[in-house]
Coordinates of C-alpha atoms in Angstrom, one line a residue:
M1 CA 15.7 7.5 -50.6
S2 CA 15.2 8.7 -54.2
I3 CA 13.3 6.7 -56.7
G4 CA 13.8 6.3 -60.4
P5 CA 16.7 7.4 -62.7
P6 CA 18.2 10.8 -62.3
P7 CA 18.6 13.1 -65.4
H8 CA 22.4 13.5 -65.0
G9 CA 25.3 13.0 -62.6
L10 CA 27.6 10.1 -61.9
S11 CA 25.5 7.7 -63.9
S12 CA 25.8 9.9 -67.0
D13 CA 29.6 9.7 -66.8
W14 CA 29.5 5.9 -66.5
R15 CA 27.0 5.7 -69.4
A16 CA 29.4 7.6 -71.7
K17 CA 32.2 5.2 -70.9
D18 CA 29.9 2.2 -71.2
R19 CA 28.8 3.3 -74.7
R20 CA 32.5 3.4 -75.8
A21 CA 33.4 -0.1 -74.6
V22 CA 30.5 -2.5 -73.6
W23 CA 28.4 -4.7 -75.9
H24 CA 25.2 -5.4 -74.0
P25 CA 23.5 -8.8 -74.2
Y26 CA 19.9 -8.9 -75.5
S27 CA 19.8 -5.1 -75.8
R28 CA 18.8 -3.0 -78.8
F29 CA 21.5 -0.7 -80.1
S30 CA 19.1 2.3 -80.2
E31 CA 18.0 1.8 -76.6
I32 CA 21.5 1.8 -75.3
E33 CA 22.4 4.9 -77.4
Q34 CA 19.3 6.9 -76.6
Q35 CA 18.0 5.9 -73.1
D36 CA 19.4 6.7 -69.7
F37 CA 19.8 3.2 -68.5
P38 CA 20.7 2.7 -64.8
I39 CA 24.3 2.2 -63.6
I40 CA 24.0 -0.2 -60.7
V41 CA 26.7 -0.1 -58.1
R42 CA 25.3 -2.2 -55.2
G43 CA 22.4 -4.4 -54.1
R44 CA 20.7 -5.1 -50.8
G45 CA 17.7 -7.5 -50.3
S46 CA 15.2 -7.2 -53.2
Y47 CA 16.7 -3.9 -54.3
L48 CA 19.4 -2.6 -56.6
Y49 CA 21.0 0.9 -56.2
D50 CA 22.5 3.1 -58.9
A51 CA 25.4 5.5 -58.8
E52 CA 23.2 8.3 -57.4
G53 CA 21.7 6.1 -54.7
C54 CA 18.4 5.6 -56.5
R55 CA 16.7 2.4 -55.5
Y56 CA 15.0 -0.1 -57.9
L57 CA 13.1 -3.2 -57.0
D58 CA 14.8 -6.1 -58.9
A59 CA 11.5 -7.5 -60.1
I60 CA 13.2 -10.0 -62.5
S61 CA 15.8 -11.2 -60.0
S62 CA 18.6 -10.1 -62.3
W63 CA 17.6 -12.4 -65.2
W64 CA 15.9 -14.9 -62.9
A65 CA 19.1 -15.7 -60.9
C66 CA 19.1 -13.8 -57.7
N67 CA 16.3 -15.7 -56.0
L68 CA 17.5 -14.8 -52.5
G69 CA 18.0 -11.2 -53.3
H70 CA 21.3 -9.2 -53.0
G71 CA 23.9 -8.8 -50.3
R72 CA 23.2 -12.0 -48.3
R73 CA 26.1 -12.0 -45.9
E74 CA 26.0 -15.8 -45.5
I75 CA 26.8 -16.1 -49.2
T76 CA 29.3 -13.3 -49.5
R77 CA 31.2 -14.4 -46.5
A78 CA 31.4 -18.0 -47.9
I79 CA 32.9 -16.6 -51.1
T80 CA 35.4 -14.4 -49.2
S81 CA 36.5 -17.3 -46.9
Q82 CA 37.0 -19.6 -49.9
A83 CA 38.9 -16.9 -51.8
A84 CA 41.5 -16.8 -49.0
L85 CA 42.1 -20.6 -49.4
L86 CA 41.7 -21.7 -53.0
Q87 CA 40.6 -19.6 -55.9
H88 CA 40.6 -22.2 -58.7
S89 CA 41.6 -25.8 -59.3
I90 CA 40.4 -28.1 -62.1
L91 CA 38.4 -31.2 -61.7
G92 CA 40.3 -33.2 -64.3
N93 CA 41.9 -36.1 -62.5
M94 CA 41.8 -34.2 -59.2
S95 CA 39.2 -32.6 -57.0
H96 CA 38.7 -30.1 -54.1
P97 CA 36.4 -30.1 -51.0
P98 CA 33.9 -27.4 -52.2
A99 CA 33.1 -29.4 -55.4
I100 CA 32.8 -32.6 -53.5
E101 CA 30.6 -31.2 -50.7
L102 CA 28.3 -29.4 -53.3
A103 CA 27.9 -32.6 -55.4
L104 CA 27.0 -34.5 -52.3
D105 CA 24.5 -31.8 -51.2
L106 CA 22.9 -31.8 -54.6
T107 CA 22.5 -35.5 -54.9
E108 CA 20.7 -35.6 -51.6
L109 CA 17.9 -33.4 -53.2
F110 CA 17.0 -36.3 -55.6
P111 CA 15.8 -39.8 -55.2
G112 CA 18.3 -42.6 -56.0
P113 CA 22.0 -42.3 -56.6
R114 CA 23.2 -39.4 -58.9
R115 CA 26.4 -37.9 -60.3
V116 CA 27.0 -34.2 -60.8
V117 CA 28.6 -32.7 -63.9
F118 CA 29.5 -29.1 -63.2
A119 CA 29.6 -26.3 -65.8
G120 CA 29.7 -22.5 -65.7
D121 CA 26.3 -21.4 -67.0
G122 CA 22.9 -22.8 -67.8
A123 CA 23.5 -23.3 -71.5
C124 CA 26.7 -25.3 -70.8
S125 CA 24.8 -27.6 -68.4
V126 CA 22.3 -28.2 -71.2
E127 CA 25.1 -29.0 -73.7
A128 CA 26.5 -31.5 -71.2
A129 CA 23.1 -33.1 -70.7
L130 CA 22.4 -33.4 -74.5
R131 CA 25.8 -35.0 -75.1
I132 CA 25.4 -37.4 -72.1
A133 CA 22.1 -38.5 -73.5
V134 CA 23.4 -39.2 -77.0
Q135 CA 26.6 -40.9 -75.8
Y136 CA 24.6 -43.0 -73.3
W137 CA 22.9 -44.8 -76.2
H138 CA 26.2 -45.0 -78.0
N139 CA 27.7 -46.6 -75.0
R140 CA 24.9 -49.1 -74.9
D141 CA 25.5 -50.1 -78.6
R142 CA 22.4 -48.3 -79.8
P143 CA 24.0 -45.5 -81.8
G144 CA 20.8 -45.1 -83.9
K145 CA 19.2 -43.4 -80.9
R146 CA 20.7 -39.9 -81.4
L147 CA 17.8 -37.6 -82.1
L148 CA 16.7 -35.0 -79.6
A149 CA 13.2 -33.7 -79.1
S150 CA 11.8 -30.6 -77.4
L151 CA 8.8 -28.3 -77.3
E152 CA 8.2 -25.6 -79.8
Q153 CA 9.0 -22.1 -78.5
A154 CA 11.5 -23.6 -76.0
Y155 CA 14.6 -21.8 -74.9
H156 CA 17.5 -23.6 -73.5
G157 CA 20.4 -21.2 -74.1
D158 CA 22.5 -19.8 -76.8
T159 CA 25.2 -22.4 -77.5
V160 CA 24.7 -24.5 -80.6
G161 CA 23.2 -27.6 -79.0
A162 CA 21.0 -25.5 -76.8
M163 CA 19.8 -23.4 -79.8
S164 CA 19.1 -26.6 -81.7
V165 CA 16.6 -27.8 -79.1
G166 CA 15.4 -24.3 -78.2
Y167 CA 15.2 -22.4 -81.4
Q168 CA 13.8 -18.9 -81.0
P169 CA 13.6 -17.2 -84.4
L170 CA 13.9 -13.6 -83.0
F171 CA 17.2 -14.6 -81.3
H172 CA 18.6 -17.3 -83.4
A173 CA 17.6 -16.8 -87.1
P174 CA 21.1 -15.9 -88.3
F175 CA 22.4 -19.2 -87.0
R176 CA 19.7 -21.5 -88.3
H177 CA 22.1 -23.2 -90.8
M178 CA 24.5 -24.1 -87.9
L179 CA 22.0 -26.1 -85.9
F180 CA 21.4 -29.9 -86.1
K181 CA 18.2 -31.7 -86.7
T182 CA 15.8 -32.0 -83.8
L183 CA 12.1 -32.9 -83.3
Q184 CA 9.6 -30.5 -81.8
A185 CA 6.1 -31.0 -80.4
P186 CA 3.6 -28.1 -80.0
S187 CA 4.0 -26.2 -76.8
P188 CA 1.3 -26.6 -74.1
C189 CA -0.1 -23.5 -72.5
C190 CA -3.1 -23.4 -70.2
A191 CA -3.6 -19.6 -70.6
A192 CA -3.8 -19.9 -74.4
C193 CA -5.1 -23.5 -74.9
T194 CA -5.1 -24.4 -78.6
W195 CA -7.8 -27.0 -77.8
D196 CA -10.0 -24.3 -76.3
R197 CA -10.4 -26.2 -73.0
Q198 CA -11.0 -25.0 -69.5
S199 CA -9.7 -26.6 -66.3
D200 CA -12.9 -28.5 -65.9
T201 CA -13.0 -29.8 -69.4
C202 CA -9.3 -30.4 -70.1
Q203 CA -8.3 -34.0 -70.9
R204 CA -4.7 -33.0 -71.6
E205 CA -5.3 -33.1 -75.4
C206 CA -2.1 -31.0 -75.7
F207 CA 0.0 -34.1 -74.9
R208 CA -1.3 -36.0 -77.9
P209 CA 1.3 -34.5 -80.4
M210 CA 4.1 -35.3 -78.0
R211 CA 2.8 -38.8 -77.5
E212 CA 2.7 -39.3 -81.3
L213 CA 6.2 -37.9 -81.8
I214 CA 7.8 -40.1 -79.2
T215 CA 6.0 -43.3 -80.2
R216 CA 6.8 -42.7 -83.9
H217 CA 10.5 -41.9 -83.3
A218 CA 11.3 -44.0 -80.2
D219 CA 13.9 -46.1 -82.0
E220 CA 15.9 -43.0 -82.9
L221 CA 15.2 -40.7 -80.0
A222 CA 17.9 -40.3 -77.4
A223 CA 16.1 -37.8 -75.2
V224 CA 13.4 -35.3 -74.7
I225 CA 14.2 -32.0 -73.0
V226 CA 11.6 -29.6 -71.5
E227 CA 11.4 -26.6 -69.3
P228 CA 9.1 -28.0 -66.5
M229 CA 5.8 -26.3 -65.8
C230 CA 6.7 -23.0 -67.5
Q231 CA 8.5 -22.0 -70.7
G232 CA 10.1 -18.8 -69.6
A233 CA 11.5 -17.0 -72.7
A234 CA 8.5 -18.1 -74.7
G235 CA 6.4 -15.7 -72.6
M236 CA 5.9 -17.5 -69.3
R237 CA 3.8 -20.3 -71.0
I238 CA 2.5 -22.2 -67.9
Y239 CA 1.2 -25.7 -68.3
H240 CA -0.2 -28.5 -66.2
A241 CA 1.9 -30.9 -64.1
D242 CA 0.0 -33.8 -65.6
Y243 CA 1.7 -33.1 -68.9
L244 CA 5.0 -33.8 -67.2
R245 CA 3.6 -36.9 -65.6
Q246 CA 2.5 -38.3 -68.9
L247 CA 5.8 -37.3 -70.5
A248 CA 7.9 -39.1 -67.9
D249 CA 5.8 -42.3 -68.1
L250 CA 5.9 -42.4 -71.9
C251 CA 9.7 -41.7 -72.0
R252 CA 10.3 -44.6 -69.6
E253 CA 8.0 -46.9 -71.6
C254 CA 9.7 -46.0 -74.9
E255 CA 13.3 -46.0 -73.5
V256 CA 13.9 -42.3 -74.1
L257 CA 15.7 -40.2 -71.6
L258 CA 13.9 -37.3 -70.0
I259 CA 15.9 -34.1 -69.4
V260 CA 14.3 -31.3 -67.4
D261 CA 15.8 -27.8 -67.7
E262 CA 15.3 -26.3 -64.2
I263 CA 17.7 -23.4 -64.8
A264 CA 15.0 -20.8 -64.6
M265 CA 12.2 -22.5 -62.7
G266 CA 14.3 -24.5 -60.1
M267 CA 15.5 -23.4 -56.7
G268 CA 12.0 -22.6 -55.3
R269 CA 10.7 -20.4 -58.1
T270 CA 7.5 -22.4 -58.6
G271 CA 6.9 -23.1 -54.9
R272 CA 8.8 -26.4 -54.9
M273 CA 12.5 -26.8 -54.8
F274 CA 12.3 -28.0 -58.4
A275 CA 9.4 -27.5 -60.8
H276 CA 9.3 -31.1 -61.9
Q277 CA 8.4 -32.1 -58.3
H278 CA 4.9 -30.7 -58.9
A279 CA 4.4 -33.7 -61.1
G280 CA 6.0 -36.2 -58.8
I281 CA 8.4 -37.5 -61.5
D282 CA 12.1 -38.6 -61.4
P283 CA 13.8 -37.3 -64.5
D284 CA 17.0 -38.9 -65.9
I285 CA 18.9 -35.6 -66.0
V286 CA 18.2 -32.3 -64.3
C287 CA 19.9 -29.1 -65.4
L288 CA 20.5 -26.4 -62.8
G289 CA 22.0 -22.9 -63.0
K290 CA 21.1 -19.3 -62.3
G291 CA 19.8 -19.6 -58.8
L292 CA 22.1 -22.4 -57.8
S293 CA 24.5 -19.9 -56.3
A294 CA 21.7 -17.4 -55.8
G295 CA 23.1 -15.5 -58.8
Y296 CA 26.3 -14.5 -56.8
L297 CA 28.7 -16.4 -59.1
P298 CA 28.3 -18.3 -62.3
I299 CA 27.9 -22.1 -61.8
S300 CA 25.6 -24.7 -63.3
A301 CA 25.2 -28.5 -63.0
A302 CA 23.7 -31.5 -64.8
I303 CA 22.4 -34.0 -62.2
V304 CA 22.6 -37.4 -63.8
R305 CA 21.2 -40.8 -62.7
E306 CA 24.1 -43.0 -61.7
D307 CA 23.1 -45.9 -63.9
I308 CA 23.6 -43.6 -66.9
Q309 CA 27.0 -42.5 -65.6
Q310 CA 28.0 -46.1 -65.1
T311 CA 28.0 -46.7 -68.9
F312 CA 30.8 -44.2 -69.3
T313 CA 33.6 -46.6 -68.4
D314 CA 36.9 -47.0 -70.2
G315 CA 37.1 -50.7 -70.3
P316 CA 37.1 -52.8 -72.4
R317 CA 36.0 -49.9 -74.7
D318 CA 36.8 -46.3 -74.0
N319 CA 33.5 -44.6 -73.3
T320 CA 35.0 -41.7 -71.3
F321 CA 32.9 -38.5 -71.4
Y322 CA 35.5 -36.2 -73.0
H323 CA 33.7 -33.0 -72.2
G324 CA 34.2 -30.2 -69.7
H325 CA 35.1 -26.5 -69.1
T326 CA 38.0 -24.7 -67.5
F327 CA 35.9 -23.3 -64.6
A328 CA 33.6 -26.3 -64.1
G329 CA 33.2 -26.7 -60.3
N330 CA 35.2 -23.5 -59.5
P331 CA 35.9 -23.4 -55.7
L332 CA 34.5 -19.9 -55.3
A333 CA 31.3 -20.7 -57.2
C334 CA 30.9 -24.0 -55.3
A335 CA 31.3 -22.1 -52.0
A336 CA 28.6 -19.7 -53.0
A337 CA 26.3 -22.6 -54.0
L338 CA 26.9 -24.5 -50.8
A339 CA 26.1 -21.4 -48.8
T340 CA 22.9 -20.9 -50.9
L341 CA 21.7 -24.4 -50.2
K342 CA 22.4 -24.0 -46.5
F343 CA 20.4 -20.7 -46.5
Y344 CA 17.4 -22.5 -48.1
R345 CA 17.6 -25.1 -45.3
E346 CA 18.2 -22.9 -42.3
H347 CA 15.8 -20.1 -43.3
R348 CA 13.1 -22.4 -44.5
V349 CA 12.9 -20.5 -47.7
L350 CA 10.2 -22.7 -49.3
D351 CA 7.8 -21.8 -46.4
T352 CA 8.1 -18.1 -47.2
V353 CA 7.7 -18.9 -50.9
S354 CA 4.4 -20.7 -50.1
S355 CA 3.1 -17.6 -48.3
N356 CA 4.4 -15.1 -50.9
T357 CA 2.9 -17.2 -53.7
Q358 CA -0.6 -16.7 -52.3
I359 CA 0.0 -13.0 -51.9
L360 CA 1.4 -12.5 -55.4
A361 CA -1.5 -14.6 -56.9
E362 CA -4.1 -12.6 -55.1
A363 CA -2.6 -9.2 -56.1
W364 CA -2.1 -10.4 -59.7
S365 CA -5.7 -11.5 -60.1
S366 CA -6.7 -7.9 -60.0
L367 CA -5.2 -7.4 -63.4
A368 CA -8.1 -9.4 -64.9
D369 CA -10.2 -6.1 -64.6
C370 CA -7.4 -4.0 -66.1
R371 CA -8.1 -2.6 -69.6
G372 CA -5.6 -3.8 -72.2
V373 CA -4.5 -6.9 -70.2
K374 CA -5.2 -10.6 -71.1
S375 CA -4.4 -13.9 -69.6
P376 CA -3.1 -12.9 -66.2
R377 CA -1.6 -16.0 -64.6
T378 CA 0.8 -17.1 -61.8
L379 CA 2.9 -20.1 -60.9
G380 CA 4.7 -19.8 -57.6
M381 CA 6.7 -16.6 -57.7
V382 CA 6.1 -16.1 -61.4
A383 CA 3.4 -13.7 -62.5
A384 CA 2.7 -12.9 -66.2
C385 CA 0.1 -11.4 -68.5
E386 CA -0.1 -10.1 -72.1
I387 CA -0.8 -6.6 -73.4
D388 CA -3.8 -7.0 -75.6
G389 CA -4.0 -5.6 -79.1
P390 CA -2.2 -5.6 -82.5
P391 CA 1.4 -7.0 -82.2
A392 CA 3.1 -3.8 -83.5
T393 CA 1.1 -1.7 -80.9
T394 CA 1.6 -4.0 -78.0
L395 CA 5.3 -4.4 -78.5
R396 CA 5.6 -0.6 -78.4
Q397 CA 3.4 -0.4 -75.4
A398 CA 5.4 -3.1 -73.5
R399 CA 8.5 -1.0 -74.0
E400 CA 6.7 2.1 -72.7
I401 CA 5.5 0.1 -69.7
R402 CA 9.1 -0.9 -69.0
Q403 CA 10.2 2.7 -69.0
R404 CA 7.3 3.8 -66.8
M405 CA 8.1 1.1 -64.3
L406 CA 11.7 2.2 -64.3
K407 CA 10.6 5.7 -63.3
Y408 CA 8.5 4.1 -60.5
G409 CA 11.7 2.4 -59.3
I410 CA 10.9 -1.1 -60.5
L411 CA 13.0 -3.0 -63.0
I412 CA 11.2 -5.3 -65.5
R413 CA 12.1 -6.7 -68.9
P414 CA 9.0 -7.6 -71.0
L415 CA 9.2 -10.6 -73.3
G416 CA 7.6 -9.3 -76.5
N417 CA 4.1 -8.2 -75.3
T418 CA 4.4 -10.4 -72.2
I419 CA 4.8 -8.5 -69.0
Y420 CA 6.0 -10.5 -66.0
L421 CA 7.3 -10.3 -62.5
M422 CA 9.9 -12.8 -61.0
P423 CA 11.1 -11.0 -57.9
P424 CA 13.4 -12.5 -55.3
L425 CA 11.6 -15.2 -53.4
L426 CA 11.8 -13.4 -50.0
T427 CA 10.5 -10.1 -51.2
A428 CA 8.3 -8.5 -48.5
P429 CA 4.5 -8.9 -49.0
G430 CA 3.9 -5.1 -49.1
V431 CA 6.6 -4.8 -51.8
L432 CA 4.9 -7.4 -53.9
R433 CA 1.5 -5.7 -53.7
N434 CA 3.1 -2.3 -54.5
A435 CA 4.8 -3.8 -57.5
V436 CA 1.5 -5.0 -58.9
R437 CA -0.2 -1.7 -58.1
S438 CA 2.6 0.1 -59.9
L439 CA 2.3 -2.2 -62.9
K440 CA -1.5 -1.6 -63.2
R441 CA -0.8 2.2 -63.1
A442 CA 1.9 1.9 -65.8
I443 CA -0.5 -0.3 -68.0
R444 CA -3.4 2.1 -67.6
A445 CA -1.2 5.1 -68.4
T446 CA 0.2 3.4 -71.5
T447 CA -3.0 1.8 -72.9
A448 CA -5.4 4.6 -72.1

């Protein structure tokens, strides 16, 4: 099996056609024009294969979605079977079995009765959650509670509401004038503690600004939304579960809804089915996406406490939730998600994650002795570090490391100067160790 991108061949033909027609997301124009990017034609397990048959470890789970890897027959067969019966049918004033079964399966993953709002991608589930939170207080005759709060450096998607609570200047600066007012608290991060605390001296001082924000604005706050345990796009900023516990308690005390965005960190990524479970909390709304269908088809969901849903009645006043999308609860996507949840149960995926978490953490700890690396850290099947040095230099080095890893047959996508691995959860232990060894080799070659 060949490793790394070939200099020419079938891929070069596809690249030429691609450059005439495709507009790539989150991709620099110059890189698409100048670099020989892979043309992926199939996937199997933790690997992707290009048009020449070269194999690449999908070390980012195809944008954090393909948690179970590629080509799982249990999921592809479910999609095929459903396609022969019903390809699409709306959920407006009607329903279909895959959506019903999936909603029931999802509600069983949470304490207390819940209702499921389906959407097509993560940002759309966030939009639904934000609107539900604001309208909930309107329904309860408290329309003054309409502000939303989040963490600085958050990322919740690229739709207008999601950008408003997750503003990233690098991504969103041209659209700043389109966004509505929100409140932000400083972002916690144990690897770069602004309070200069260690684990044995930490008193969760990082929660003080959030506490002050919520108590000061409780009368006008509808909800707080956070990425639980780890802010992904901000550079894998991992923080302590106790922050979440304090946040949940304070939100309940101040009558502010808590929304957790589990789109990236849910579905076993952190070692629990959902990241907020590390804190033992019960959020008001949970957003799921990406790995909900193991990345096989686009689907997302907002899981909402039933007592919130019960305020959306149409009598005597019409409080109907007039919000939805054409492909919300698409039967094919629901079938993929149902098969995904079944796979988690039958194959005891979280048990394997527990074992792989220890293997990845042990291998990753060796980066502490690697020149040019700072703040190596892990959370479940997330491993991250920064390239140390001046920003202009480290950004260039991160891009060079990405290209070296591609030649080694490993796909990564640095976040600025943050290098991270988020491989499929069931990746073999030897493959995990080799990925870390390859990364150390790439870092040393680049920073020497």
